[in-house]
Amino acid sequence: MVVYSFYIFDRHAECIYKKKWTPRPSSSSTKPPPDGASQAKALSAEDDAKLIFGTIFSLRNMARKLGGPDDK
């Protein structure tokens, strides 16, 4: 598994650290990216951090609900 982005959030949902790595370009792929990919790059770093936090927050809540009362 390859990690291209790493985020650390504090308890107040503020992104306190972020690091991004760019993948190595593959020589076999010379096609330009589709139109949807160019729109995805238009997200700001702040929007990206908010989306990541929302995903983690939702997964945490789901895990708590599935875990039952013993996992609190």
PDB file of C-alpha atoms in Angstrom:
ATOM      1  CA  MET A   1       0.000   0.000   0.000  1.00  0.00           C
ATOM      2  CA  VAL A   2       1.345   3.407  -0.973  1.00  0.00           C
ATOM      3  CA  VAL A   3       0.607   6.547   1.035  1.00  0.00           C
ATOM      4  CA  TYR A   4       0.552   9.808  -0.911  1.00  0.00           C
ATOM      5  CA  SER A   5      -0.914  12.062   1.795  1.00  0.00           C
ATOM      6  CA  PHE A   6      -0.547  12.154   5.570  1.00  0.00           C
ATOM      7  CA  TYR A   7      -2.660  14.342   7.869  1.00  0.00           C
ATOM      8  CA  ILE A   8      -2.659  14.896  11.657  1.00  0.00           C
ATOM      9  CA  PHE A   9      -5.673  16.563  13.296  1.00  0.00           C
ATOM     10  CA  ASP A  10      -6.048  17.896  16.826  1.00  0.00           C
ATOM     11  CA  ARG A  11      -9.121  17.337  18.977  1.00  0.00           C
ATOM     12  CA  HIS A  12     -10.707  20.548  17.650  1.00  0.00           C
ATOM     13  CA  ALA A  13     -10.714  19.256  14.051  1.00  0.00           C
ATOM     14  CA  GLU A  14      -7.855  21.544  13.015  1.00  0.00           C
ATOM     15  CA  CYS A  15      -5.286  20.119  10.653  1.00  0.00           C
ATOM     16  CA  ILE A  16      -1.970  20.599  12.459  1.00  0.00           C
ATOM     17  CA  TYR A  17       0.286  18.729  10.016  1.00  0.00           C
ATOM     18  CA  LYS A  18       0.023  17.626   6.408  1.00  0.00           C
ATOM     19  CA  LYS A  19       2.511  16.107   4.041  1.00  0.00           C
ATOM     20  CA  LYS A  20       1.951  15.120   0.434  1.00  0.00           C
ATOM     21  CA  TRP A  21       4.138  13.032  -1.796  1.00  0.00           C
ATOM     22  CA  THR A  22       3.809  12.929  -5.558  1.00  0.00           C
ATOM     23  CA  PRO A  23       3.864   9.526  -7.227  1.00  0.00           C
ATOM     24  CA  ARG A  24       6.658   8.743  -9.603  1.00  0.00           C
ATOM     25  CA  PRO A  25       5.597   9.266 -13.200  1.00  0.00           C
ATOM     26  CA  SER A  26       5.198   6.029 -15.089  1.00  0.00           C
ATOM     27  CA  SER A  27       6.737   5.880 -18.541  1.00  0.00           C
ATOM     28  CA  SER A  28       3.898   3.761 -19.932  1.00  0.00           C
ATOM     29  CA  SER A  29       1.237   6.400 -19.243  1.00  0.00           C
ATOM     30  CA  THR A  30       1.579   9.303 -21.682  1.00  0.00           C
ATOM     31  CA  LYS A  31      -2.117  10.149 -22.007  1.00  0.00           C
ATOM     32  CA  PRO A  32      -3.348  13.478 -20.627  1.00  0.00           C
ATOM     33  CA  PRO A  33      -5.617  13.219 -17.560  1.00  0.00           C
ATOM     34  CA  PRO A  34      -9.381  13.237 -18.171  1.00  0.00           C
ATOM     35  CA  ASP A  35     -11.386  16.400 -17.495  1.00  0.00           C
ATOM     36  CA  GLY A  36     -12.562  15.130 -14.104  1.00  0.00           C
ATOM     37  CA  ALA A  37      -8.989  14.811 -12.874  1.00  0.00           C
ATOM     38  CA  SER A  38      -8.225  18.451 -13.588  1.00  0.00           C
ATOM     39  CA  GLN A  39     -11.257  19.507 -11.537  1.00  0.00           C
ATOM     40  CA  ALA A  40     -10.140  17.307  -8.646  1.00  0.00           C
ATOM     41  CA  LYS A  41      -6.826  19.163  -8.508  1.00  0.00           C
ATOM     42  CA  ALA A  42      -8.713  22.440  -8.103  1.00  0.00           C
ATOM     43  CA  LEU A  43      -9.508  21.613  -4.445  1.00  0.00           C
ATOM     44  CA  SER A  44      -7.511  23.720  -2.030  1.00  0.00           C
ATOM     45  CA  ALA A  45      -5.400  22.131   0.680  1.00  0.00           C
ATOM     46  CA  GLU A  46      -7.890  23.332   3.300  1.00  0.00           C
ATOM     47  CA  ASP A  47     -10.810  21.690   1.479  1.00  0.00           C
ATOM     48  CA  ASP A  48      -8.807  18.495   1.144  1.00  0.00           C
ATOM     49  CA  ALA A  49      -8.075  18.442   4.883  1.00  0.00           C
ATOM     50  CA  LYS A  50     -11.768  18.997   5.685  1.00  0.00           C
ATOM     51  CA  LEU A  51     -12.796  16.082   3.486  1.00  0.00           C
ATOM     52  CA  ILE A  52     -10.218  13.766   5.079  1.00  0.00           C
ATOM     53  CA  PHE A  53     -11.321  14.769   8.583  1.00  0.00           C
ATOM     54  CA  GLY A  54     -14.981  14.210   7.725  1.00  0.00           C
ATOM     55  CA  THR A  55     -14.206  10.732   6.446  1.00  0.00           C
ATOM     56  CA  ILE A  56     -12.246   9.802   9.568  1.00  0.00           C
ATOM     57  CA  PHE A  57     -14.928  11.284  11.843  1.00  0.00           C
ATOM     58  CA  SER A  58     -17.651   9.275  10.099  1.00  0.00           C
ATOM     59  CA  LEU A  59     -15.645   6.046  10.258  1.00  0.00           C
ATOM     60  CA  ARG A  60     -14.956   6.575  13.971  1.00  0.00           C
ATOM     61  CA  ASN A  61     -18.657   7.080  14.710  1.00  0.00           C
ATOM     62  CA  MET A  62     -19.601   4.013  12.677  1.00  0.00           C
ATOM     63  CA  ALA A  63     -17.006   1.894  14.504  1.00  0.00           C
ATOM     64  CA  ARG A  64     -18.359   3.081  17.863  1.00  0.00           C
ATOM     65  CA  LYS A  65     -21.917   2.161  16.892  1.00  0.00           C
ATOM     66  CA  LEU A  66     -20.893  -1.274  15.604  1.00  0.00           C
ATOM     67  CA  GLY A  67     -18.660  -1.958  18.599  1.00  0.00           C
ATOM     68  CA  GLY A  68     -21.410  -1.719  21.175  1.00  0.00           C
ATOM     69  CA  PRO A  69     -21.268  -0.376  24.737  1.00  0.00           C
ATOM     70  CA  ASP A  70     -17.991  -2.148  25.639  1.00  0.00           C
ATOM     71  CA  ASP A  71     -15.881  -0.061  23.227  1.00  0.00           C
ATOM     72  CA  LYS A  72     -16.455   3.341  24.838  1.00  0.00           C
TER      73      LYS A  72
END
